[in-house]
Amino acid sequence: MSVKYDLKCVVIDPRQEKAFFRKKYQRKRLKKCGKEDQELYKTMNKEFNLEFFQLHPDFKTSTSLVVGLHPDQATEPLFDSCLNLNIPFAAIPCCVFSHENPHRVLQDGSVPNTYETFCEYLLQKADKGLLTENLAFQGRNKVIFKT
């Protein structure tokens, strides 16, 4: 998609040490668009959180959308950063990691330790303006987003 629509994308992943290798369909798309010498997207070996935006202030103004697909431990920092900076986002929460996050408490005082209660916890981070949609595939398919 980034090549087809000439989107500038950045993958931020602390586990990513090397640039992603191009798959065959990506090479074909780049060749068709005459962009085989260009990178598909930039990668950064960083953690995504509010501190990331402080260290890279240009991202505050140049980011038009943050997408988190199975973001693991970055789910809550993604929500917090985007809500704090008023950046549109879409995330498909996945793993709960309740044992690593004892600070999480729902408004009713319960602990979000299931996928459903974790999604509710994330929705409670904003007074309003967060939307949800179930996508048409099996498994963790709830996307929570803010436009």
Short mmCIF file of N, CA, C and O in Angstrom, two decimals:
data_model
loop_
_atom_site.label_atom_id
_atom_site.label_comp_id
_atom_site.label_asym_id
_atom_site.label_seq_id
_atom_site.Cartn_x
_atom_site.Cartn_y
_atom_site.Cartn_z
N MET A 1 0.81 -1.20 0.00
CA MET A 1 0.00 0.00 0.00
C MET A 1 0.85 1.26 0.00
O MET A 1 0.51 2.22 -0.63
N SER A 2 1.96 1.24 0.76
CA SER A 2 2.77 2.45 0.84
C SER A 2 3.34 2.82 -0.52
O SER A 2 3.48 3.99 -0.85
N VAL A 3 3.65 1.82 -1.36
CA VAL A 3 4.18 2.09 -2.70
C VAL A 3 3.06 2.52 -3.63
O VAL A 3 3.18 3.50 -4.35
N LYS A 4 1.97 1.79 -3.60
CA LYS A 4 0.86 2.07 -4.51
C LYS A 4 0.34 3.50 -4.33
O LYS A 4 0.05 4.18 -5.30
N TYR A 5 0.23 3.95 -3.10
CA TYR A 5 -0.32 5.28 -2.83
C TYR A 5 0.75 6.30 -2.43
O TYR A 5 0.43 7.38 -1.98
N ASP A 6 2.02 5.93 -2.59
CA ASP A 6 3.14 6.81 -2.28
C ASP A 6 3.06 7.37 -0.87
O ASP A 6 3.20 8.57 -0.63
N LEU A 7 2.78 6.48 0.10
CA LEU A 7 2.71 6.87 1.50
C LEU A 7 4.08 6.77 2.15
O LEU A 7 4.86 5.88 1.85
N LYS A 8 4.38 7.67 3.01
CA LYS A 8 5.63 7.64 3.77
C LYS A 8 5.35 6.89 5.07
O LYS A 8 4.59 7.37 5.92
N CYS A 9 5.94 5.74 5.21
CA CYS A 9 5.70 4.90 6.39
C CYS A 9 6.99 4.69 7.16
O CYS A 9 8.07 4.60 6.58
N VAL A 10 6.85 4.59 8.48
CA VAL A 10 7.97 4.29 9.37
C VAL A 10 7.53 3.16 10.28
O VAL A 10 6.49 3.24 10.93
N VAL A 11 8.32 2.10 10.32
CA VAL A 11 8.07 0.98 11.23
C VAL A 11 8.97 1.19 12.44
O VAL A 11 10.19 1.28 12.30
N ILE A 12 8.34 1.30 13.61
CA ILE A 12 9.09 1.50 14.85
C ILE A 12 8.95 0.24 15.68
O ILE A 12 7.84 -0.13 16.09
N ASP A 13 10.07 -0.44 15.88
CA ASP A 13 10.05 -1.72 16.58
C ASP A 13 11.40 -1.92 17.26
O ASP A 13 12.42 -1.95 16.59
N PRO A 14 11.42 -2.04 18.59
CA PRO A 14 12.71 -2.20 19.27
C PRO A 14 13.39 -3.52 18.93
O PRO A 14 14.59 -3.66 19.14
N ARG A 15 12.67 -4.46 18.39
CA ARG A 15 13.25 -5.76 18.03
C ARG A 15 13.83 -5.75 16.63
O ARG A 15 14.50 -6.69 16.22
N GLN A 16 13.58 -4.70 15.86
CA GLN A 16 13.98 -4.63 14.46
C GLN A 16 15.38 -4.08 14.34
O GLN A 16 15.59 -2.89 14.52
N GLU A 17 16.34 -4.93 14.04
CA GLU A 17 17.71 -4.47 13.92
C GLU A 17 18.13 -4.27 12.47
O GLU A 17 19.01 -3.48 12.18
N LYS A 18 17.54 -5.00 11.55
CA LYS A 18 17.88 -4.87 10.14
C LYS A 18 16.64 -4.40 9.39
O LYS A 18 15.52 -4.59 9.82
N ALA A 19 16.87 -3.82 8.23
CA ALA A 19 15.76 -3.43 7.37
C ALA A 19 15.02 -4.70 6.93
O ALA A 19 15.62 -5.75 6.78
N PHE A 20 13.73 -4.57 6.77
CA PHE A 20 12.94 -5.71 6.31
C PHE A 20 13.36 -6.09 4.90
O PHE A 20 13.65 -5.24 4.08
N PHE A 21 13.39 -7.37 4.62
CA PHE A 21 13.67 -7.82 3.27
C PHE A 21 12.41 -7.70 2.44
O PHE A 21 11.30 -7.92 2.93
N ARG A 22 12.57 -7.36 1.19
CA ARG A 22 11.42 -7.23 0.30
C ARG A 22 10.95 -8.61 -0.13
O ARG A 22 11.73 -9.46 -0.52
N LYS A 23 9.66 -8.77 -0.10
CA LYS A 23 9.05 -9.99 -0.60
C LYS A 23 8.86 -9.85 -2.11
O LYS A 23 8.94 -8.76 -2.65
N LYS A 24 8.59 -10.96 -2.77
CA LYS A 24 8.48 -10.96 -4.22
C LYS A 24 7.41 -9.97 -4.70
O LYS A 24 7.63 -9.20 -5.63
N TYR A 25 6.23 -9.97 -4.05
CA TYR A 25 5.16 -9.07 -4.49
C TYR A 25 5.57 -7.61 -4.30
O TYR A 25 5.18 -6.73 -5.07
N GLN A 26 6.40 -7.33 -3.27
CA GLN A 26 6.86 -5.97 -3.05
C GLN A 26 7.85 -5.55 -4.14
O GLN A 26 7.79 -4.42 -4.63
N ARG A 27 8.73 -6.45 -4.50
CA ARG A 27 9.69 -6.13 -5.57
C ARG A 27 8.96 -5.87 -6.88
O ARG A 27 9.30 -4.95 -7.63
N LYS A 28 7.94 -6.70 -7.17
CA LYS A 28 7.17 -6.52 -8.41
C LYS A 28 6.45 -5.17 -8.41
O LYS A 28 6.44 -4.46 -9.41
N ARG A 29 5.85 -4.80 -7.27
CA ARG A 29 5.12 -3.53 -7.18
C ARG A 29 6.08 -2.35 -7.37
O ARG A 29 5.79 -1.40 -8.08
N LEU A 30 7.24 -2.42 -6.73
CA LEU A 30 8.23 -1.35 -6.87
C LEU A 30 8.70 -1.21 -8.31
O LEU A 30 8.84 -0.11 -8.83
N LYS A 31 8.95 -2.36 -8.96
CA LYS A 31 9.40 -2.33 -10.35
C LYS A 31 8.32 -1.73 -11.25
O LYS A 31 8.61 -0.89 -12.11
N LYS A 32 7.07 -2.12 -11.02
CA LYS A 32 5.95 -1.62 -11.82
C LYS A 32 5.82 -0.09 -11.66
O LYS A 32 5.50 0.61 -12.62
N CYS A 33 6.07 0.41 -10.46
CA CYS A 33 5.97 1.85 -10.20
C CYS A 33 7.25 2.60 -10.53
O CYS A 33 7.31 3.82 -10.37
N GLY A 34 8.28 1.88 -10.98
CA GLY A 34 9.55 2.52 -11.30
C GLY A 34 10.31 2.99 -10.07
O GLY A 34 11.06 3.95 -10.13
N LYS A 35 10.09 2.32 -8.94
CA LYS A 35 10.72 2.75 -7.69
C LYS A 35 11.55 1.64 -7.06
O LYS A 35 11.70 1.58 -5.85
N GLU A 36 12.11 0.76 -7.89
CA GLU A 36 12.84 -0.39 -7.34
C GLU A 36 14.07 -0.01 -6.54
O GLU A 36 14.56 -0.78 -5.73
N ASP A 37 14.59 1.21 -6.72
CA ASP A 37 15.76 1.66 -5.98
C ASP A 37 15.38 2.27 -4.63
O ASP A 37 16.26 2.54 -3.82
N GLN A 38 14.11 2.50 -4.39
CA GLN A 38 13.68 3.17 -3.17
C GLN A 38 13.36 2.16 -2.07
O GLN A 38 13.01 1.02 -2.33
N GLU A 39 13.44 2.64 -0.85
CA GLU A 39 13.04 1.83 0.29
C GLU A 39 11.52 1.80 0.38
O GLU A 39 10.86 2.78 0.06
N LEU A 40 10.99 0.66 0.81
CA LEU A 40 9.55 0.58 1.01
C LEU A 40 9.11 1.48 2.15
O LEU A 40 8.12 2.17 2.08
N TYR A 41 9.88 1.46 3.22
CA TYR A 41 9.59 2.28 4.38
C TYR A 41 10.83 2.32 5.25
O TYR A 41 11.72 1.49 5.15
N LYS A 42 10.88 3.31 6.08
CA LYS A 42 11.99 3.47 7.01
C LYS A 42 11.71 2.61 8.24
O LYS A 42 10.57 2.43 8.64
N THR A 43 12.75 2.06 8.84
CA THR A 43 12.60 1.31 10.09
C THR A 43 13.44 1.99 11.17
O THR A 43 14.51 2.55 10.89
N MET A 44 12.91 1.96 12.38
CA MET A 44 13.63 2.52 13.52
C MET A 44 13.62 1.51 14.65
O MET A 44 12.56 1.02 15.03
N ASN A 45 14.79 1.22 15.17
CA ASN A 45 14.94 0.28 16.27
C ASN A 45 14.77 1.05 17.58
O ASN A 45 15.73 1.33 18.29
N LYS A 46 13.52 1.42 17.88
CA LYS A 46 13.20 2.25 19.05
C LYS A 46 11.93 1.73 19.70
O LYS A 46 11.14 1.02 19.08
N GLU A 47 11.71 2.12 20.96
CA GLU A 47 10.44 1.85 21.61
C GLU A 47 9.49 2.99 21.26
O GLU A 47 9.89 4.16 21.21
N PHE A 48 8.22 2.64 21.05
CA PHE A 48 7.22 3.66 20.71
C PHE A 48 6.49 4.06 21.98
O PHE A 48 5.78 3.27 22.58
N ASN A 49 6.70 5.32 22.38
CA ASN A 49 6.03 5.87 23.55
C ASN A 49 6.14 7.39 23.48
O ASN A 49 6.63 7.94 22.49
N LEU A 50 5.69 8.05 24.53
CA LEU A 50 5.71 9.52 24.52
C LEU A 50 7.15 10.04 24.45
O LEU A 50 7.42 11.06 23.82
N GLU A 51 8.07 9.34 25.07
CA GLU A 51 9.48 9.73 25.02
C GLU A 51 10.01 9.70 23.58
O GLU A 51 10.85 10.52 23.21
N PHE A 52 9.51 8.77 22.77
CA PHE A 52 9.92 8.72 21.36
C PHE A 52 9.63 10.05 20.68
O PHE A 52 10.46 10.58 19.95
N PHE A 53 8.44 10.60 20.94
CA PHE A 53 8.07 11.88 20.32
C PHE A 53 8.91 13.02 20.87
O PHE A 53 9.15 14.01 20.18
N GLN A 54 9.35 12.92 22.13
CA GLN A 54 10.21 13.96 22.69
C GLN A 54 11.60 13.91 22.05
O GLN A 54 12.21 14.94 21.81
N LEU A 55 12.09 12.69 21.78
CA LEU A 55 13.40 12.53 21.17
C LEU A 55 13.38 12.83 19.67
O LEU A 55 14.41 13.16 19.08
N HIS A 56 12.21 12.69 19.05
CA HIS A 56 12.05 12.93 17.60
C HIS A 56 10.88 13.90 17.39
O HIS A 56 9.81 13.52 16.93
N PRO A 57 11.08 15.18 17.72
CA PRO A 57 9.98 16.14 17.65
C PRO A 57 9.39 16.32 16.26
O PRO A 57 8.23 16.71 16.14
N ASP A 58 10.14 16.00 15.21
CA ASP A 58 9.60 16.13 13.85
C ASP A 58 8.43 15.17 13.62
O ASP A 58 7.58 15.43 12.80
N PHE A 59 8.39 14.08 14.37
CA PHE A 59 7.27 13.14 14.23
C PHE A 59 5.97 13.71 14.77
O PHE A 59 4.89 13.32 14.33
N LYS A 60 6.03 14.64 15.71
CA LYS A 60 4.81 15.24 16.25
C LYS A 60 4.00 15.92 15.15
O LYS A 60 2.78 15.84 15.12
N THR A 61 4.70 16.61 14.28
CA THR A 61 4.01 17.38 13.25
C THR A 61 3.83 16.61 11.95
O THR A 61 2.92 16.90 11.19
N SER A 62 4.68 15.63 11.69
CA SER A 62 4.60 14.94 10.41
C SER A 62 3.78 13.65 10.44
O SER A 62 3.49 13.08 9.40
N THR A 63 3.37 13.21 11.61
CA THR A 63 2.61 11.96 11.71
C THR A 63 1.13 12.23 11.50
O THR A 63 0.52 13.00 12.24
N SER A 64 0.56 11.58 10.49
CA SER A 64 -0.86 11.77 10.23
C SER A 64 -1.70 10.61 10.74
O SER A 64 -2.91 10.74 10.89
N LEU A 65 -1.06 9.46 11.01
CA LEU A 65 -1.78 8.30 11.52
C LEU A 65 -0.79 7.32 12.11
O LEU A 65 0.27 7.08 11.52
N VAL A 66 -1.13 6.75 13.26
CA VAL A 66 -0.34 5.68 13.87
C VAL A 66 -1.18 4.41 13.81
O VAL A 66 -2.36 4.42 14.17
N VAL A 67 -0.57 3.33 13.33
CA VAL A 67 -1.26 2.05 13.22
C VAL A 67 -0.50 1.02 14.05
O VAL A 67 0.72 0.88 13.89
N GLY A 68 -1.21 0.34 14.91
CA GLY A 68 -0.61 -0.72 15.73
C GLY A 68 -1.31 -2.03 15.45
O GLY A 68 -2.45 -2.22 15.84
N LEU A 69 -0.64 -2.91 14.75
CA LEU A 69 -1.19 -4.23 14.44
C LEU A 69 -0.46 -5.25 15.30
O LEU A 69 0.72 -5.50 15.08
N HIS A 70 -1.14 -5.79 16.29
CA HIS A 70 -0.53 -6.70 17.26
C HIS A 70 0.67 -6.03 17.91
O HIS A 70 1.80 -6.53 17.83
N PRO A 71 0.46 -4.88 18.57
CA PRO A 71 1.59 -4.12 19.09
C PRO A 71 2.18 -4.61 20.42
O PRO A 71 3.10 -3.99 20.94
N ASP A 72 1.67 -5.71 20.97
CA ASP A 72 2.22 -6.27 22.21
C ASP A 72 2.33 -5.20 23.30
O ASP A 72 1.38 -4.50 23.57
N GLN A 73 3.51 -5.07 23.91
CA GLN A 73 3.70 -4.14 25.02
C GLN A 73 3.60 -2.67 24.60
O GLN A 73 3.53 -1.80 25.46
N ALA A 74 3.58 -2.38 23.32
CA ALA A 74 3.46 -0.99 22.85
C ALA A 74 2.02 -0.52 22.77
O ALA A 74 1.77 0.65 22.48
N THR A 75 1.06 -1.39 23.06
CA THR A 75 -0.35 -1.01 22.91
C THR A 75 -0.70 0.20 23.79
O THR A 75 -1.20 1.21 23.29
N GLU A 76 -0.46 0.10 25.07
CA GLU A 76 -0.82 1.20 25.97
C GLU A 76 -0.01 2.46 25.69
O GLU A 76 -0.59 3.55 25.62
N PRO A 77 1.32 2.37 25.47
CA PRO A 77 2.05 3.59 25.10
C PRO A 77 1.55 4.22 23.79
O PRO A 77 1.53 5.44 23.65
N LEU A 78 1.10 3.39 22.85
CA LEU A 78 0.54 3.91 21.60
C LEU A 78 -0.70 4.75 21.91
O LEU A 78 -0.83 5.88 21.44
N PHE A 79 -1.61 4.20 22.70
CA PHE A 79 -2.83 4.93 23.08
C PHE A 79 -2.48 6.22 23.81
O PHE A 79 -2.97 7.29 23.48
N ASP A 80 -1.62 6.10 24.83
CA ASP A 80 -1.27 7.26 25.65
C ASP A 80 -0.62 8.36 24.82
O ASP A 80 -0.97 9.53 24.94
N SER A 81 0.33 7.99 23.96
CA SER A 81 1.03 8.98 23.14
C SER A 81 0.08 9.67 22.17
O SER A 81 0.07 10.90 22.06
N CYS A 82 -0.70 8.88 21.47
CA CYS A 82 -1.60 9.45 20.45
C CYS A 82 -2.70 10.30 21.09
O CYS A 82 -3.05 11.36 20.56
N LEU A 83 -3.25 9.86 22.22
CA LEU A 83 -4.27 10.66 22.89
C LEU A 83 -3.66 11.95 23.43
O LEU A 83 -4.26 13.02 23.30
N ASN A 84 -2.47 11.88 23.99
CA ASN A 84 -1.80 13.05 24.54
C ASN A 84 -1.46 14.07 23.47
O ASN A 84 -1.58 15.27 23.68
N LEU A 85 -1.03 13.59 22.30
CA LEU A 85 -0.61 14.49 21.22
C LEU A 85 -1.69 14.73 20.18
O LEU A 85 -1.45 15.40 19.18
N ASN A 86 -2.87 14.15 20.40
CA ASN A 86 -4.01 14.29 19.48
C ASN A 86 -3.67 13.84 18.07
O ASN A 86 -3.93 14.53 17.08
N ILE A 87 -3.09 12.65 17.97
CA ILE A 87 -2.74 12.05 16.68
C ILE A 87 -3.74 10.93 16.39
O ILE A 87 -3.96 10.07 17.25
N PRO A 88 -4.35 10.91 15.23
CA PRO A 88 -5.26 9.81 14.89
C PRO A 88 -4.52 8.46 14.93
O PRO A 88 -3.34 8.39 14.57
N PHE A 89 -5.22 7.43 15.37
CA PHE A 89 -4.59 6.11 15.45
C PHE A 89 -5.62 5.01 15.27
O PHE A 89 -6.82 5.22 15.42
N ALA A 90 -5.11 3.85 14.95
CA ALA A 90 -5.91 2.62 14.90
C ALA A 90 -5.03 1.51 15.43
O ALA A 90 -3.87 1.38 15.03
N ALA A 91 -5.56 0.73 16.37
CA ALA A 91 -4.78 -0.34 16.96
C ALA A 91 -5.65 -1.57 17.16
O ALA A 91 -6.83 -1.45 17.51
N ILE A 92 -5.05 -2.71 16.92
CA ILE A 92 -5.71 -3.98 17.20
C ILE A 92 -5.00 -4.56 18.42
O ILE A 92 -3.92 -5.14 18.29
N PRO A 93 -5.57 -4.33 19.61
CA PRO A 93 -4.93 -4.86 20.82
C PRO A 93 -4.81 -6.38 20.74
O PRO A 93 -5.63 -7.05 20.11
N CYS A 94 -3.80 -6.88 21.39
CA CYS A 94 -3.59 -8.33 21.35
C CYS A 94 -3.36 -8.84 22.76
O CYS A 94 -4.30 -9.00 23.53
N CYS A 95 -2.13 -9.01 23.13
CA CYS A 95 -1.77 -9.61 24.40
C CYS A 95 -2.01 -8.64 25.55
O CYS A 95 -1.75 -7.45 25.44
N VAL A 96 -2.50 -9.16 26.68
CA VAL A 96 -2.90 -8.32 27.81
C VAL A 96 -1.72 -7.95 28.70
O VAL A 96 -1.61 -6.81 29.15
N PHE A 97 -0.82 -8.87 28.97
CA PHE A 97 0.33 -8.63 29.84
C PHE A 97 -0.08 -8.04 31.18
O PHE A 97 0.55 -7.10 31.68
N SER A 98 -1.13 -8.57 31.78
CA SER A 98 -1.63 -8.00 33.04
C SER A 98 -0.62 -8.12 34.17
O SER A 98 -0.52 -7.22 35.01
N HIS A 99 0.16 -9.20 34.19
CA HIS A 99 1.16 -9.37 35.26
C HIS A 99 2.28 -8.33 35.17
O HIS A 99 2.93 -8.04 36.17
N GLU A 100 2.51 -7.75 34.00
CA GLU A 100 3.54 -6.73 33.83
C GLU A 100 3.01 -5.32 34.06
O GLU A 100 3.77 -4.36 34.06
N ASN A 101 1.68 -5.20 34.23
CA ASN A 101 1.06 -3.87 34.33
C ASN A 101 0.07 -3.80 35.50
O ASN A 101 -1.14 -3.63 35.29
N PRO A 102 0.57 -3.90 36.72
CA PRO A 102 -0.34 -3.88 37.88
C PRO A 102 -1.03 -2.52 38.08
O PRO A 102 -1.99 -2.44 38.85
N HIS A 103 -0.57 -1.47 37.39
CA HIS A 103 -1.18 -0.15 37.51
C HIS A 103 -2.54 -0.06 36.83
O HIS A 103 -3.32 0.85 37.10
N ARG A 104 -2.84 -1.00 35.95
CA ARG A 104 -4.10 -0.92 35.20
C ARG A 104 -5.29 -1.27 36.09
O ARG A 104 -5.34 -2.33 36.69
N VAL A 105 -6.25 -0.35 36.11
CA VAL A 105 -7.48 -0.57 36.88
C VAL A 105 -8.63 0.04 36.09
O VAL A 105 -8.53 1.16 35.60
N LEU A 106 -9.71 -0.72 35.97
CA LEU A 106 -10.90 -0.20 35.30
C LEU A 106 -11.61 0.78 36.22
O LEU A 106 -11.36 0.82 37.43
N GLN A 107 -12.53 1.56 35.66
CA GLN A 107 -13.25 2.55 36.45
C GLN A 107 -14.05 1.92 37.59
O GLN A 107 -14.27 2.55 38.61
N ASP A 108 -14.45 0.66 37.43
CA ASP A 108 -15.20 -0.01 38.50
C ASP A 108 -14.28 -0.64 39.55
O ASP A 108 -14.73 -1.30 40.47
N GLY A 109 -12.96 -0.44 39.39
CA GLY A 109 -11.99 -0.95 40.36
C GLY A 109 -11.43 -2.33 40.05
O GLY A 109 -10.51 -2.78 40.72
N SER A 110 -11.97 -2.99 39.04
CA SER A 110 -11.48 -4.33 38.70
C SER A 110 -10.20 -4.24 37.86
O SER A 110 -9.88 -3.20 37.29
N VAL A 111 -9.51 -5.36 37.81
CA VAL A 111 -8.24 -5.43 37.07
C VAL A 111 -8.50 -6.00 35.68
O VAL A 111 -9.13 -7.06 35.56
N PRO A 112 -8.04 -5.33 34.63
CA PRO A 112 -8.23 -5.86 33.27
C PRO A 112 -7.24 -6.99 32.98
O PRO A 112 -6.10 -6.74 32.62
N ASN A 113 -7.70 -8.22 33.15
CA ASN A 113 -6.80 -9.37 32.96
C ASN A 113 -7.27 -10.32 31.86
O ASN A 113 -6.73 -11.40 31.72
N THR A 114 -8.26 -9.90 31.09
CA THR A 114 -8.69 -10.66 29.91
C THR A 114 -8.65 -9.72 28.71
O THR A 114 -8.57 -8.48 28.86
N TYR A 115 -8.72 -10.28 27.53
CA TYR A 115 -8.71 -9.47 26.32
C TYR A 115 -9.86 -8.46 26.33
O TYR A 115 -9.68 -7.28 26.03
N GLU A 116 -11.04 -8.91 26.70
CA GLU A 116 -12.23 -8.05 26.70
C GLU A 116 -12.08 -6.90 27.69
O GLU A 116 -12.39 -5.75 27.38
N THR A 117 -11.59 -7.21 28.90
CA THR A 117 -11.45 -6.15 29.90
C THR A 117 -10.27 -5.22 29.56
O THR A 117 -10.31 -4.04 29.88
N PHE A 118 -9.25 -5.75 28.89
CA PHE A 118 -8.14 -4.90 28.44
C PHE A 118 -8.65 -3.90 27.40
O PHE A 118 -8.32 -2.71 27.46
N CYS A 119 -9.47 -4.36 26.47
CA CYS A 119 -10.05 -3.44 25.47
C CYS A 119 -10.90 -2.38 26.15
O CYS A 119 -10.85 -1.20 25.78
N GLU A 120 -11.66 -2.78 27.17
CA GLU A 120 -12.48 -1.82 27.92
C GLU A 120 -11.59 -0.80 28.62
O GLU A 120 -11.88 0.39 28.64
N TYR A 121 -10.49 -1.27 29.20
CA TYR A 121 -9.53 -0.38 29.86
C TYR A 121 -8.99 0.65 28.86
O TYR A 121 -8.91 1.84 29.16
N LEU A 122 -8.63 0.21 27.68
CA LEU A 122 -8.12 1.12 26.65
C LEU A 122 -9.18 2.13 26.24
O LEU A 122 -8.89 3.32 26.06
N LEU A 123 -10.42 1.67 26.10
CA LEU A 123 -11.51 2.58 25.74
C LEU A 123 -11.75 3.63 26.82
O LEU A 123 -12.15 4.76 26.53
N GLN A 124 -11.52 3.26 28.08
CA GLN A 124 -11.74 4.19 29.18
C GLN A 124 -10.65 5.25 29.29
O GLN A 124 -10.77 6.19 30.05
N LYS A 125 -9.59 5.14 28.50
CA LYS A 125 -8.51 6.12 28.53
C LYS A 125 -8.95 7.47 27.95
O LYS A 125 -8.34 8.49 28.24
N ALA A 126 -9.99 7.47 27.16
CA ALA A 126 -10.49 8.71 26.57
C ALA A 126 -11.95 8.88 26.98
O ALA A 126 -12.71 7.91 27.01
N ASP A 127 -12.32 10.11 27.31
CA ASP A 127 -13.71 10.36 27.70
C ASP A 127 -14.67 9.98 26.59
O ASP A 127 -15.71 9.40 26.83
N LYS A 128 -14.32 10.33 25.38
CA LYS A 128 -15.13 9.98 24.21
C LYS A 128 -14.25 10.11 22.99
O LYS A 128 -13.12 10.55 23.06
N GLY A 129 -14.77 9.73 21.88
CA GLY A 129 -14.01 9.88 20.64
C GLY A 129 -13.32 8.62 20.16
O GLY A 129 -12.84 8.58 19.05
N LEU A 130 -13.27 7.58 21.00
CA LEU A 130 -12.70 6.32 20.53
C LEU A 130 -13.81 5.46 19.95
O LEU A 130 -14.90 5.36 20.51
N LEU A 131 -13.52 4.87 18.84
CA LEU A 131 -14.49 4.01 18.15
C LEU A 131 -13.93 2.60 18.08
O LEU A 131 -12.71 2.40 18.14
N THR A 132 -14.82 1.63 17.92
CA THR A 132 -14.38 0.24 17.76
C THR A 132 -15.10 -0.37 16.57
O THR A 132 -16.20 0.04 16.20
N GLU A 133 -14.45 -1.34 16.01
CA GLU A 133 -15.04 -2.10 14.89
C GLU A 133 -14.43 -3.49 14.94
O GLU A 133 -13.25 -3.66 15.26
N ASN A 134 -15.25 -4.49 14.68
CA ASN A 134 -14.74 -5.85 14.56
C ASN A 134 -14.46 -6.11 13.09
O ASN A 134 -15.32 -5.94 12.24
N LEU A 135 -13.22 -6.51 12.82
CA LEU A 135 -12.81 -6.78 11.45
C LEU A 135 -13.18 -8.21 11.06
O LEU A 135 -13.36 -9.07 11.92
N ALA A 136 -13.28 -8.44 9.76
CA ALA A 136 -13.79 -9.71 9.24
C ALA A 136 -12.70 -10.78 9.14
O ALA A 136 -12.36 -11.23 8.05
N PHE A 137 -12.12 -11.15 10.27
CA PHE A 137 -11.21 -12.29 10.32
C PHE A 137 -11.27 -12.89 11.72
O PHE A 137 -11.77 -12.26 12.65
N GLN A 138 -10.78 -14.09 11.86
CA GLN A 138 -10.82 -14.80 13.13
C GLN A 138 -9.73 -14.30 14.07
O GLN A 138 -8.72 -13.79 13.64
N GLY A 139 -9.95 -14.48 15.35
CA GLY A 139 -8.95 -14.13 16.34
C GLY A 139 -9.15 -12.72 16.87
O GLY A 139 -10.25 -12.19 16.88
N ARG A 140 -8.07 -12.14 17.32
CA ARG A 140 -8.11 -10.77 17.87
C ARG A 140 -8.40 -9.81 16.71
O ARG A 140 -7.53 -9.44 15.96
N ASN A 141 -9.66 -9.43 16.59
CA ASN A 141 -10.08 -8.65 15.42
C ASN A 141 -10.74 -7.33 15.77
O ASN A 141 -11.33 -6.69 14.91
N LYS A 142 -10.64 -6.90 17.02
CA LYS A 142 -11.24 -5.63 17.40
C LYS A 142 -10.23 -4.52 17.18
O LYS A 142 -9.15 -4.52 17.76
N VAL A 143 -10.59 -3.57 16.34
CA VAL A 143 -9.75 -2.39 16.14
C VAL A 143 -10.38 -1.24 16.93
O VAL A 143 -11.58 -1.05 16.91
N ILE A 144 -9.54 -0.57 17.67
CA ILE A 144 -9.94 0.62 18.41
C ILE A 144 -9.23 1.80 17.75
O ILE A 144 -8.02 1.75 17.53
N PHE A 145 -10.01 2.83 17.44
CA PHE A 145 -9.39 3.91 16.68
C PHE A 145 -9.96 5.27 17.04
O PHE A 145 -11.02 5.38 17.66
N LYS A 146 -9.20 6.29 16.69
CA LYS A 146 -9.60 7.69 16.89
C LYS A 146 -9.24 8.42 15.61
O LYS A 146 -8.12 8.34 15.13
N THR A 147 -10.20 9.14 15.08
CA THR A 147 -9.97 9.89 13.84
C THR A 147 -9.55 11.32 14.14
O THR A 147 -9.62 11.79 15.24
#
